[in-house]
Short mmCIF file of C-alpha atoms and ligand atoms in Angstrom, two decimals:
data_model
loop_
_atom_site.label_atom_id
_atom_site.label_comp_id
_atom_site.label_asym_id
_atom_site.label_seq_id
_atom_site.Cartn_x
_atom_site.Cartn_y
_atom_site.Cartn_z
CA MET A 1 -1.71 27.84 -22.31
CA SER A 2 -4.11 26.05 -19.93
CA VAL A 3 -2.91 24.66 -16.62
CA LEU A 4 -3.26 21.19 -18.13
CA ASP A 5 -1.09 22.08 -21.15
CA ASP A 6 1.43 23.60 -18.82
CA ASN A 7 1.45 20.47 -16.65
CA ILE A 8 1.79 18.17 -19.66
CA ALA A 9 4.77 20.20 -20.88
CA LYS A 10 6.34 19.89 -17.44
CA ALA A 11 5.69 16.13 -17.34
CA GLN A 12 7.30 15.71 -20.75
CA VAL A 13 10.54 17.11 -19.39
CA TYR A 14 10.51 14.58 -16.55
CA MET A 15 9.60 11.76 -18.95
CA ALA A 16 12.34 12.68 -21.41
CA ALA A 17 15.04 11.68 -18.94
CA PHE A 18 13.55 8.18 -18.73
CA ALA A 19 12.80 7.88 -22.43
CA ALA A 20 16.48 8.49 -23.20
CA GLY A 21 18.07 6.04 -20.77
CA GLY A 22 15.15 3.77 -19.94
CA VAL A 23 14.18 2.71 -16.45
CA LEU A 24 17.30 0.85 -15.37
CA ASN A 25 17.94 -1.26 -12.31
CA HIS A 26 19.90 0.32 -9.48
CA ILE A 27 22.42 -2.00 -7.92
CA ASP A 28 25.28 -1.08 -5.58
CA GLY A 29 24.98 2.60 -6.42
CA ALA A 30 24.96 2.15 -10.19
CA SER A 31 22.25 2.33 -12.86
CA VAL A 32 22.46 -0.88 -14.84
CA PRO A 33 20.39 -2.66 -17.49
CA ALA A 34 19.22 -6.24 -17.00
CA LEU A 35 22.17 -8.59 -17.53
CA SER A 36 20.24 -10.29 -20.34
CA GLY A 37 19.66 -6.90 -22.00
CA LYS A 38 15.92 -7.60 -22.01
CA THR A 39 13.45 -4.77 -21.58
CA MET A 40 9.70 -4.28 -21.26
CA ASP A 41 7.49 -1.24 -21.87
CA THR A 42 5.93 1.00 -19.31
CA ILE A 43 2.95 2.79 -20.80
CA CYS A 44 0.94 5.89 -20.03
CA PRO A 45 -2.68 4.86 -19.44
CA VAL A 46 -3.91 8.21 -20.79
CA ASP A 47 -3.31 7.09 -24.37
CA GLY A 48 -1.25 3.91 -24.28
CA THR A 49 1.96 5.59 -25.44
CA VAL A 50 5.19 3.94 -24.32
CA LEU A 51 6.86 6.14 -21.73
CA ALA A 52 10.09 4.17 -21.47
CA GLN A 53 11.78 0.81 -21.74
CA VAL A 54 12.22 -0.88 -18.38
CA ALA A 55 14.90 -3.40 -17.43
CA MET A 56 13.31 -6.86 -17.44
CA SER A 57 15.41 -8.64 -14.88
CA GLY A 58 16.01 -12.32 -14.33
CA ALA A 59 17.33 -14.28 -11.36
CA GLU A 60 20.90 -13.17 -12.12
CA ASP A 61 20.00 -9.48 -11.65
CA VAL A 62 18.24 -10.23 -8.38
CA ASP A 63 21.27 -12.20 -7.23
CA ALA A 64 23.52 -9.21 -7.99
CA ALA A 65 21.22 -6.85 -6.06
CA VAL A 66 21.05 -9.23 -3.10
CA ALA A 67 24.85 -9.53 -3.11
CA ALA A 68 25.08 -5.72 -2.94
CA ALA A 69 22.54 -5.56 -0.11
CA ARG A 70 24.40 -8.29 1.76
CA ALA A 71 27.75 -6.55 1.34
CA ALA A 72 26.28 -3.24 2.55
CA PHE A 73 24.53 -4.78 5.57
CA PRO A 74 27.44 -4.87 8.09
CA GLY A 75 28.25 -1.20 7.50
CA TRP A 76 24.68 0.10 7.51
CA SER A 77 23.50 -2.01 10.45
CA LYS A 78 26.43 -0.80 12.54
CA THR A 79 25.94 2.86 11.57
CA PRO A 80 24.68 4.48 14.78
CA GLY A 81 20.92 5.07 14.81
CA ALA A 82 21.45 8.81 15.23
CA GLU A 83 23.54 8.85 12.05
CA ARG A 84 20.96 6.78 10.14
CA ARG A 85 18.34 9.25 11.35
CA LYS A 86 20.32 12.19 9.93
CA ILE A 87 20.64 10.55 6.52
CA LEU A 88 16.97 9.53 6.37
CA ILE A 89 15.84 13.05 7.33
CA LYS A 90 17.96 14.32 4.43
CA VAL A 91 16.17 11.82 2.18
CA ALA A 92 12.83 13.23 3.40
CA GLU A 93 13.99 16.76 2.62
CA ALA A 94 15.15 15.73 -0.85
CA ILE A 95 11.79 14.05 -1.55
CA GLU A 96 10.01 17.26 -0.54
CA ALA A 97 12.29 19.30 -2.79
CA ARG A 98 11.39 17.06 -5.73
CA ALA A 99 7.71 16.51 -4.84
CA ASP A 100 6.51 17.94 -8.16
CA GLU A 101 8.75 15.71 -10.20
CA ILE A 102 7.65 12.64 -8.25
CA ALA A 103 3.95 13.56 -8.47
CA PHE A 104 4.04 14.28 -12.21
CA THR A 105 5.96 11.10 -12.94
CA GLU A 106 3.54 9.05 -10.87
CA CYS A 107 0.51 10.61 -12.64
CA MET A 108 1.92 9.74 -16.07
CA ASP A 109 2.96 6.22 -15.08
CA THR A 110 -0.17 5.25 -13.10
CA GLY A 111 -3.02 7.51 -14.28
CA GLN A 112 -3.74 8.72 -10.75
CA ALA A 113 -5.02 12.29 -10.56
CA LEU A 114 -2.58 15.06 -9.61
CA ARG A 115 -4.92 16.37 -6.89
CA PHE A 116 -4.19 13.19 -4.91
CA MET A 117 -0.68 12.42 -6.17
CA SER A 118 0.66 15.85 -5.23
CA LYS A 119 0.26 14.69 -1.62
CA ALA A 120 1.83 11.27 -2.22
CA ALA A 121 5.39 12.57 -2.30
CA ILE A 122 4.77 14.65 0.81
CA ARG A 123 3.36 11.60 2.56
CA GLY A 124 6.38 9.60 1.40
CA ALA A 125 8.64 12.23 2.98
CA ALA A 126 6.55 12.10 6.16
CA ASN A 127 7.12 8.34 6.31
CA PHE A 128 10.88 8.87 6.11
CA ARG A 129 10.79 11.51 8.85
CA PHE A 130 8.59 9.45 11.16
CA PHE A 131 10.66 6.30 10.96
CA ALA A 132 13.97 8.21 10.93
CA ASP A 133 13.09 9.73 14.29
CA GLN A 134 12.75 6.25 15.78
CA ALA A 135 16.09 4.97 14.43
CA PRO A 136 18.18 6.07 17.44
CA GLY A 137 16.05 4.04 19.87
CA ALA A 138 15.19 1.13 17.57
CA GLU A 139 17.57 -1.29 19.31
CA ASP A 140 16.30 -0.49 22.80
CA GLY A 141 14.39 -3.07 24.80
CA THR A 142 13.51 -3.76 28.40
CA VAL A 143 15.21 -5.06 31.52
CA THR A 144 13.30 -7.54 33.67
CA ARG A 145 14.63 -8.89 36.95
CA THR A 146 13.98 -12.02 38.97
CA PRO A 147 15.66 -12.63 42.37
CA THR A 148 18.46 -14.49 40.58
CA GLN A 149 18.59 -13.17 37.03
CA MET A 150 18.61 -9.92 35.09
CA ASN A 151 17.16 -10.20 31.57
CA THR A 152 17.93 -7.59 28.98
CA THR A 153 16.09 -7.55 25.69
CA SER A 154 17.20 -5.64 22.66
CA ARG A 155 16.61 -5.65 18.92
CA ARG A 156 18.91 -6.12 15.96
CA PRO A 157 18.21 -5.55 12.28
CA ILE A 158 17.18 -8.84 10.69
CA GLY A 159 19.44 -8.55 7.61
CA PRO A 160 18.91 -7.73 3.93
CA VAL A 161 15.17 -7.65 3.18
CA GLY A 162 13.08 -7.76 0.02
CA VAL A 163 10.33 -5.20 -0.58
CA ILE A 164 7.76 -6.03 -3.28
CA THR A 165 5.20 -3.35 -4.09
CA PRO A 166 2.06 -2.93 -6.25
CA TRP A 167 1.19 -0.24 -8.80
CA ASN A 168 -1.35 1.83 -6.92
CA THR A 169 0.31 4.88 -5.32
CA PRO A 170 3.66 3.12 -5.77
CA PHE A 171 5.91 5.88 -4.42
CA MET A 172 4.07 6.43 -1.15
CA LEU A 173 3.55 2.71 -0.56
CA SER A 174 7.18 1.82 -1.12
CA THR A 175 8.31 4.43 1.42
CA TRP A 176 6.08 2.78 4.04
CA LYS A 177 8.26 -0.28 3.76
CA ILE A 178 11.64 1.07 2.77
CA ALA A 179 11.82 3.88 5.37
CA PRO A 180 11.33 1.65 8.45
CA ALA A 181 13.57 -1.07 6.98
CA LEU A 182 16.41 1.45 6.55
CA ALA A 183 15.72 3.06 9.92
CA SER A 184 16.00 -0.41 11.51
CA GLY A 185 19.44 -0.91 9.94
CA CYS A 186 18.37 -3.36 7.24
CA THR A 187 19.51 -3.13 3.65
CA VAL A 188 16.88 -3.48 0.93
CA VAL A 189 16.24 -4.93 -2.49
CA HIS A 190 13.07 -3.37 -3.91
CA LYS A 191 11.08 -4.99 -6.72
CA PRO A 192 8.51 -2.43 -7.89
CA ALA A 193 5.38 -3.37 -9.85
CA GLU A 194 5.94 -3.88 -13.56
CA PHE A 195 3.10 -1.44 -14.43
CA SER A 196 4.63 1.48 -12.48
CA PRO A 197 8.43 1.30 -12.21
CA MET A 198 9.39 4.97 -12.61
CA THR A 199 9.28 6.51 -9.16
CA ALA A 200 11.12 3.60 -7.51
CA LYS A 201 14.16 4.53 -9.57
CA LYS A 202 13.71 8.17 -8.56
CA LEU A 203 13.55 7.24 -4.89
CA VAL A 204 16.86 5.37 -4.88
CA GLU A 205 18.56 8.18 -6.80
CA ILE A 206 17.19 10.79 -4.41
CA ALA A 207 18.22 8.69 -1.41
CA GLU A 208 21.80 8.25 -2.62
CA GLU A 209 22.14 11.93 -3.50
CA ALA A 210 21.00 12.65 0.06
CA GLY A 211 23.79 10.46 1.45
CA LEU A 212 22.46 6.90 1.63
CA PRO A 213 25.52 4.67 1.10
CA LYS A 214 25.54 2.61 -2.09
CA GLY A 215 24.19 -0.92 -1.85
CA VAL A 216 21.91 -0.06 1.08
CA LEU A 217 18.89 0.35 -1.23
CA ASN A 218 18.82 -1.51 -4.54
CA VAL A 219 16.06 -1.66 -7.15
CA VAL A 220 15.44 -4.55 -9.52
CA ASN A 221 12.68 -4.23 -12.12
CA GLY A 222 10.95 -7.14 -13.76
CA LEU A 223 8.03 -9.50 -13.65
CA GLY A 224 6.64 -10.91 -10.44
CA GLU A 225 6.89 -14.51 -11.53
CA THR A 226 10.60 -14.21 -12.37
CA ALA A 227 12.38 -11.33 -10.58
CA GLY A 228 9.86 -11.18 -7.72
CA LYS A 229 9.91 -14.93 -7.26
CA ARG A 230 13.71 -15.11 -7.10
CA LEU A 231 13.78 -12.39 -4.45
CA THR A 232 11.34 -14.35 -2.27
CA GLU A 233 13.41 -17.52 -2.68
CA HIS A 234 16.86 -16.02 -2.17
CA PRO A 235 18.57 -17.54 0.88
CA ASP A 236 20.32 -14.27 1.82
CA ILE A 237 17.03 -12.33 2.02
CA ARG A 238 15.79 -12.65 5.60
CA ALA A 239 12.30 -11.19 5.21
CA ILE A 240 9.83 -10.09 2.56
CA ALA A 241 7.58 -7.08 2.98
CA PHE A 242 4.88 -7.44 0.35
CA VAL A 243 1.94 -5.28 -0.70
CA GLY A 244 -0.35 -6.68 -3.37
CA GLU A 245 -3.07 -9.19 -4.08
CA SER A 246 -4.04 -11.89 -1.62
CA ARG A 247 -3.33 -14.71 -4.05
CA THR A 248 0.17 -13.33 -4.73
CA GLY A 249 0.68 -13.28 -0.96
CA SER A 250 -0.09 -17.02 -0.82
CA MET A 251 2.40 -17.67 -3.61
CA ILE A 252 5.09 -15.66 -1.84
CA MET A 253 4.49 -17.54 1.39
CA ALA A 254 4.97 -20.85 -0.46
CA GLN A 255 8.02 -19.58 -2.36
CA GLY A 256 9.62 -18.32 0.85
CA ALA A 257 8.88 -21.45 2.88
CA PRO A 258 12.04 -23.42 2.01
CA THR A 259 14.23 -20.57 3.29
CA LEU A 260 11.90 -19.85 6.25
CA LYS A 261 11.26 -16.27 5.20
CA ARG A 262 9.61 -13.90 7.62
CA VAL A 263 6.71 -12.29 5.75
CA HIS A 264 4.69 -9.14 6.15
CA PHE A 265 1.63 -8.97 3.91
CA GLU A 266 -0.65 -6.06 3.06
CA LEU A 267 -3.21 -7.60 0.74
CA GLY A 268 -6.59 -6.95 -0.82
CA GLY A 269 -9.82 -5.64 0.66
CA LYS A 270 -13.56 -5.45 0.10
CA ASN A 271 -14.18 -2.86 2.74
CA PRO A 272 -17.68 -1.98 3.94
CA VAL A 273 -18.92 1.52 4.67
CA ILE A 274 -21.92 0.96 6.95
CA VAL A 275 -24.44 3.78 7.20
CA PHE A 276 -27.22 3.77 9.84
CA ASP A 277 -30.21 6.06 9.52
CA ASP A 278 -29.17 8.05 12.62
CA ALA A 279 -25.91 9.15 10.94
CA ASP A 280 -24.97 12.59 9.66
CA ILE A 281 -26.08 11.76 6.13
CA ASP A 282 -24.37 14.64 4.32
CA ARG A 283 -21.00 13.74 5.78
CA ALA A 284 -21.58 10.03 5.18
CA VAL A 285 -22.34 10.65 1.48
CA ASP A 286 -19.13 12.69 1.12
CA ALA A 287 -16.99 10.13 2.93
CA ALA A 288 -18.45 7.10 1.14
CA THR A 289 -17.95 8.65 -2.29
CA PHE A 290 -14.49 9.97 -1.42
CA MET A 291 -13.32 6.54 -0.25
CA ILE A 292 -14.33 4.78 -3.48
CA TYR A 293 -13.89 7.40 -6.19
CA SER A 294 -10.63 9.02 -5.03
CA LEU A 295 -7.37 7.46 -6.28
CA ASN A 296 -9.41 5.82 -9.08
CA GLY A 297 -10.78 3.36 -6.52
CA GLU A 298 -7.40 1.63 -6.92
CA ARG A 299 -6.86 1.71 -3.22
CA CYS A 300 -6.69 -1.19 -0.78
CA THR A 301 -8.75 0.68 1.82
CA SER A 302 -11.43 1.85 -0.63
CA SER A 303 -14.98 1.59 0.69
CA SER A 304 -16.10 -0.70 -2.11
CA ARG A 305 -19.23 -2.05 -0.37
CA LEU A 306 -21.90 0.40 0.72
CA LEU A 307 -24.16 -1.16 3.37
CA VAL A 308 -27.06 1.21 4.02
CA GLN A 309 -29.96 0.86 6.45
CA ASP A 310 -33.11 0.08 4.45
CA THR A 311 -34.97 3.12 5.86
CA ILE A 312 -32.59 5.48 4.01
CA HIS A 313 -31.22 3.17 1.32
CA ASP A 314 -33.00 4.62 -1.73
CA ALA A 315 -32.42 8.28 -0.82
CA PHE A 316 -28.78 7.62 0.12
CA THR A 317 -27.88 5.65 -2.99
CA ALA A 318 -29.63 8.28 -5.16
CA ARG A 319 -27.29 10.89 -3.69
CA VAL A 320 -24.24 8.69 -4.24
CA ALA A 321 -25.31 8.13 -7.86
CA GLU A 322 -25.64 11.89 -8.32
CA VAL A 323 -22.10 12.45 -7.03
CA ALA A 324 -20.72 9.62 -9.21
CA LYS A 325 -22.30 11.15 -12.32
CA ARG A 326 -20.88 14.62 -11.53
CA ILE A 327 -17.29 13.45 -10.91
CA LYS A 328 -14.81 14.75 -13.46
CA VAL A 329 -13.00 11.96 -15.28
CA GLY A 330 -10.04 13.18 -17.28
CA HIS A 331 -6.33 13.65 -17.77
CA PRO A 332 -4.48 12.95 -14.52
CA LEU A 333 -2.53 16.21 -14.82
CA ASP A 334 -5.70 18.32 -15.04
CA PRO A 335 -6.09 19.85 -11.56
CA GLU A 336 -9.89 19.44 -11.88
CA THR A 337 -9.69 15.69 -12.53
CA VAL A 338 -10.91 13.36 -9.79
CA VAL A 339 -10.78 10.03 -11.65
CA GLY A 340 -7.98 9.45 -14.14
CA PRO A 341 -7.42 6.45 -16.40
CA LEU A 342 -6.95 3.05 -14.74
CA ILE A 343 -3.39 1.81 -14.57
CA HIS A 344 -3.25 -0.45 -17.65
CA PRO A 345 -5.48 -1.98 -20.35
CA VAL A 346 -5.17 -5.36 -18.62
CA HIS A 347 -6.58 -3.95 -15.39
CA GLU A 348 -9.18 -1.89 -17.26
CA GLU A 349 -10.44 -5.06 -18.89
CA LYS A 350 -10.78 -6.69 -15.47
CA VAL A 351 -12.77 -3.74 -14.09
CA LEU A 352 -14.99 -3.55 -17.18
CA SER A 353 -15.71 -7.27 -16.93
CA TYR A 354 -17.50 -6.63 -13.62
CA PHE A 355 -20.07 -4.48 -15.44
CA ASP A 356 -21.12 -7.57 -17.40
CA THR A 357 -20.97 -9.62 -14.21
CA ALA A 358 -23.26 -7.13 -12.44
CA ARG A 359 -25.79 -7.28 -15.29
CA ALA A 360 -25.63 -11.08 -15.40
CA GLU A 361 -26.07 -11.27 -11.62
CA GLY A 362 -29.17 -9.07 -11.81
CA ALA A 363 -27.85 -5.92 -10.11
CA THR A 364 -28.85 -2.44 -11.28
CA ILE A 365 -26.27 -0.04 -12.66
CA ALA A 366 -27.38 3.21 -11.00
CA ALA A 367 -24.42 5.25 -12.31
CA GLY A 368 -21.58 4.69 -14.77
CA GLY A 369 -21.11 1.11 -15.92
CA GLY A 370 -18.93 1.67 -18.97
CA LYS A 371 -15.75 2.87 -20.60
CA ILE A 372 -15.33 6.54 -21.42
CA GLY A 373 -13.91 7.45 -24.85
CA GLU A 374 -12.00 5.32 -27.29
CA LYS A 375 -8.46 6.11 -26.19
CA GLY A 376 -6.91 5.39 -22.79
CA CYS A 377 -8.17 3.39 -19.82
CA PHE A 378 -10.97 5.73 -18.70
CA VAL A 379 -13.84 4.10 -16.80
CA ALA A 380 -16.93 5.88 -15.48
CA PRO A 381 -17.42 6.11 -11.70
CA THR A 382 -19.97 3.38 -11.10
CA LEU A 383 -22.62 2.44 -8.56
CA PHE A 384 -24.35 -0.94 -8.45
CA THR A 385 -27.61 -1.18 -6.50
CA GLY A 386 -30.02 -4.07 -6.01
CA ALA A 387 -27.09 -6.31 -5.13
CA THR A 388 -26.91 -9.14 -2.63
CA ASN A 389 -23.88 -10.14 -0.61
CA THR A 390 -23.41 -13.43 -2.43
CA MET A 391 -22.86 -11.75 -5.80
CA LYS A 392 -19.30 -11.56 -7.17
CA ILE A 393 -19.61 -7.76 -7.27
CA ALA A 394 -20.09 -7.87 -3.47
CA GLN A 395 -17.36 -10.41 -2.74
CA GLU A 396 -14.46 -9.79 -5.13
CA GLU A 397 -12.02 -6.90 -5.08
CA ILE A 398 -12.69 -4.94 -8.29
CA PHE A 399 -10.03 -2.27 -7.56
CA GLY A 400 -11.62 0.49 -9.61
CA PRO A 401 -14.10 3.36 -9.09
CA VAL A 402 -16.91 0.88 -8.58
CA LEU A 403 -19.23 0.71 -5.57
CA THR A 404 -21.73 -2.03 -4.70
CA ALA A 405 -24.67 -0.99 -2.48
CA ILE A 406 -26.64 -3.46 -0.33
CA PRO A 407 -29.47 -2.62 2.10
CA PHE A 408 -29.65 -3.94 5.68
CA ARG A 409 -32.41 -3.97 8.33
CA ASP A 410 -30.64 -3.78 11.67
CA GLU A 411 -27.29 -4.06 13.44
CA GLU A 412 -27.27 -7.82 13.31
CA GLU A 413 -27.75 -7.93 9.55
CA ALA A 414 -25.25 -5.12 8.99
CA LEU A 415 -22.61 -7.07 10.91
CA SER A 416 -23.34 -10.30 9.16
CA LEU A 417 -23.11 -8.68 5.70
CA ALA A 418 -19.98 -6.74 6.63
CA ASN A 419 -18.15 -9.82 7.91
CA ASP A 420 -19.32 -12.29 5.27
CA VAL A 421 -16.35 -11.78 2.90
CA ASP A 422 -12.88 -13.32 2.74
CA TYR A 423 -11.22 -9.96 3.35
CA GLY A 424 -10.85 -7.90 6.51
CA LEU A 425 -8.75 -4.81 5.87
CA ALA A 426 -10.82 -1.73 6.77
CA ALA A 427 -14.38 -0.84 7.77
CA TYR A 428 -16.12 2.54 7.97
CA LEU A 429 -19.07 3.06 10.28
CA TRP A 430 -21.54 5.94 10.28
CA THR A 431 -23.86 6.29 13.28
CA ASN A 432 -24.49 8.91 15.95
CA ASP A 433 -25.31 6.25 18.53
CA LEU A 434 -22.19 5.75 20.63
CA ASN A 435 -23.30 2.44 22.13
CA ARG A 436 -24.06 1.08 18.68
CA ALA A 437 -20.62 2.20 17.48
CA ILE A 438 -19.01 0.30 20.37
CA ARG A 439 -21.12 -2.82 19.74
CA MET A 440 -20.39 -2.77 16.01
CA THR A 441 -16.64 -2.11 16.24
CA ASP A 442 -16.38 -4.90 18.84
CA HIS A 443 -17.55 -7.39 16.23
CA LEU A 444 -16.45 -6.06 12.84
CA GLU A 445 -13.78 -8.26 11.27
CA ALA A 446 -11.32 -5.63 10.06
CA GLY A 447 -7.81 -4.57 10.99
CA MET A 448 -8.74 -0.89 10.86
CA MET A 449 -12.06 0.83 11.56
CA TRP A 450 -13.01 4.44 11.19
CA VAL A 451 -16.14 5.75 12.94
CA ASN A 452 -17.83 8.79 11.37
CA SER A 453 -14.70 9.42 9.34
CA GLU A 454 -13.02 8.63 6.08
CA ASN A 455 -9.60 6.96 6.15
CA ILE A 456 -7.23 9.32 7.92
CA ARG A 457 -3.81 7.79 8.41
CA HIS A 458 -1.87 8.47 11.60
CA LEU A 459 1.59 6.93 11.42
CA PRO A 460 1.89 5.83 15.07
CA THR A 461 -1.22 3.63 14.67
CA PRO A 462 -1.17 0.06 13.30
CA PHE A 463 -2.04 -0.39 9.62
CA GLY A 464 -2.94 -3.85 8.32
CA GLY A 465 -5.67 -6.38 7.80
CA VAL A 466 -7.17 -9.59 9.18
CA LYS A 467 -8.35 -12.69 7.29
CA ALA A 468 -7.26 -12.63 3.61
CA SER A 469 -6.22 -8.96 3.90
CA GLY A 470 -2.86 -9.50 5.46
CA ILE A 471 -0.38 -10.55 8.08
CA GLY A 472 1.44 -8.04 10.26
CA ARG A 473 1.12 -4.33 10.92
CA ASP A 474 2.87 -1.22 9.64
CA GLY A 475 3.32 2.00 11.58
CA GLY A 476 4.46 2.91 15.06
CA ASP A 477 6.85 0.37 16.50
CA TRP A 478 5.14 -2.51 14.65
CA SER A 479 7.28 -1.84 11.57
CA PHE A 480 10.46 -2.12 13.61
CA ASP A 481 9.34 -5.41 15.11
CA PHE A 482 9.13 -6.82 11.61
CA TYR A 483 12.51 -5.58 10.37
CA MET A 484 14.33 -6.47 13.60
CA GLU A 485 14.98 -9.57 15.69
CA THR A 486 14.32 -9.33 19.41
CA VAL A 487 16.96 -11.06 21.51
CA ASN A 488 17.23 -11.67 25.24
CA VAL A 489 20.43 -11.90 27.29
CA SER A 490 20.21 -13.18 30.83
CA PHE A 491 22.81 -12.40 33.54
CA PRO A 492 23.00 -13.84 37.08
CA ARG A 493 22.37 -11.24 39.78
CA ALA A 494 24.33 -13.26 42.32
CA ILE A 495 26.23 -16.51 42.46
CA HIS A 496 23.28 -18.88 42.39
CA LYS A 497 23.22 -22.63 42.71
CA VAL A 498 23.67 -24.34 39.34
CA PRO A 499 22.04 -27.80 39.31
CA LYS A 500 24.62 -30.58 39.31
CA LEU A 501 23.77 -33.64 37.27
CA GLY A 502 25.29 -37.08 37.31
CA GLY A 503 27.00 -37.13 40.60
P1 NAD B 1 0.02 -8.05 -7.46
O1 NAD B 1 -0.10 -9.00 -6.31
O2 NAD B 1 -0.37 -8.53 -8.80
O3 NAD B 1 1.52 -7.53 -7.60
C1 NAD B 1 2.20 -6.90 -6.54
C2 NAD B 1 3.69 -7.12 -6.70
O4 NAD B 1 3.97 -8.50 -6.56
C3 NAD B 1 4.24 -6.70 -8.06
O5 NAD B 1 5.49 -6.08 -7.87
C4 NAD B 1 4.41 -8.03 -8.78
O6 NAD B 1 5.39 -8.01 -9.77
C5 NAD B 1 4.81 -8.93 -7.62
N1 NAD B 1 4.57 -10.37 -7.84
C6 NAD B 1 3.61 -10.96 -8.59
N2 NAD B 1 3.74 -12.30 -8.54
C7 NAD B 1 4.80 -12.57 -7.74
C8 NAD B 1 5.43 -13.77 -7.30
N3 NAD B 1 4.99 -14.97 -7.67
N4 NAD B 1 6.49 -13.66 -6.47
C9 NAD B 1 6.94 -12.45 -6.07
N5 NAD B 1 6.40 -11.29 -6.48
C10 NAD B 1 5.33 -11.34 -7.29
O7 NAD B 1 -0.81 -6.76 -7.01
P2 NAD B 1 -1.14 -5.48 -7.92
O8 NAD B 1 -2.19 -5.86 -8.90
O9 NAD B 1 0.14 -4.86 -8.36
O10 NAD B 1 -1.75 -4.48 -6.81
C11 NAD B 1 -3.08 -4.44 -6.44
C12 NAD B 1 -3.32 -5.22 -5.15
O11 NAD B 1 -2.56 -4.68 -4.07
C13 NAD B 1 -4.77 -5.15 -4.67
O12 NAD B 1 -5.21 -6.42 -4.26
C14 NAD B 1 -4.71 -4.21 -3.48
O13 NAD B 1 -5.74 -4.33 -2.54
C15 NAD B 1 -3.38 -4.55 -2.91
N6 NAD B 1 -2.92 -3.47 -2.03
C16 NAD B 1 -2.97 -3.67 -0.67
C17 NAD B 1 -2.58 -2.65 0.20
C18 NAD B 1 -2.67 -2.84 1.69
O14 NAD B 1 -2.09 -2.04 2.41
N7 NAD B 1 -3.36 -3.84 2.20
C19 NAD B 1 -2.13 -1.44 -0.31
C20 NAD B 1 -2.09 -1.27 -1.70
C21 NAD B 1 -2.48 -2.31 -2.55
#
């Protein structure tokens, strides 16, 4: 038996549990179908087989989940931070203990390769640990004194919150939101993406087995325009943490406006990797290819635009094309696989459509540019050259293993190309000139920049985008600021003179 066969057999065991019962909602500690009884399929993008039936919820299911979150809020928000920390650390330990199950499930449901997904559960556990450790001090603030007053600030959990997540690395991404929300003392209703519902259900089960009280975390499956929409409109939901497309973010902002929802948005990107001719070229080739071809290119921080100095453009892009052609595309559970199938035929069609767009726009397809095989959503790692910044392939988020290369002359042109997009999530810069790195990073329009490095996440640092890439920051204390309200109480330091009016 090959390792792949062995892994598929293992995955089938994990899938069987879902196939039998379906992917149900999880409300107030119980697994329940949608009240209407409606279901939808979740498919495996390897071959299109239906993995399970998923509850297709309506407004009434969301209302039930919100009622549970509301009922659980007084108890959870008053649980001492040290106690919340203990429970959340247990959740982290339970995630680690079931890392294989989570990784295999995620591979089957999303098509992401095991070599990356095996770390997703571990990173999810790390998120729980990191935010758990801050729970005991989350309410702390500052004391400021004037000659007459003493001001004390502190924070309180905002209330029940909605978390709406996309289908790329769904487990890890949801823990980024759910862990700090729970650590803050909020209760949560999570609406996972319809293409990848399986690990959200696992997370809530794991969390409750580890001691999270029922009703503190609830999961409602369903479509964005029905279940998601209701969650954003619900008057008892105080805030929405959303990760997904920029245009969905706009819709959520409008939907939440009548109830004055606080929103936190992590949206799309069209992130440049900028390579100057003084850079360490070998490392830059590795980093540029890693950041677009890992995780199927279905990654918000992917380096989807390659801006290369004209002096090295042809040699550099030739090397990238070589790497793209050598990358192993295959079954996500094959340990050798780098690029697995894209999430769903609908998304595959979108990615494939950009190959026609590139041809029509006059770009050159230097590698890839097509579907692989008849069955499943397999797309070849692709490089477009001969592109200009005004082309759709340079402006729109393709969200697949597809890279668009554009040459530049000097710093000024590199900056202008890099910034001339709607998005502003991440930017990667390769140069060995320190002064140039400082000049460039001073003017790049991106929430996160990495110099001579691929994306390496450090949880105490802020994660988020500018322009159409988002509102708000995750990580460090920024997460707590979103899930908590800061209040100030002022006391007199002495009997001071109160102004007398009217007499
Ligand atoms: P999407 O916006 O289509 O869907 C995301 C979620 O929103 C899903 O759960 C969906 O059901 C829900 N939704 C859709 N319409 C809704 C509505 N009207 N009201 C409420 N909820 C609604 O995004 P996707 O295609 O699932 O994910 C890919 C996108 O996510 C890409 O643009 C990617 O860049 C982005 N993303 C961003 C980050 C980041 O940190 N910036 C991270 C990962 C993914």
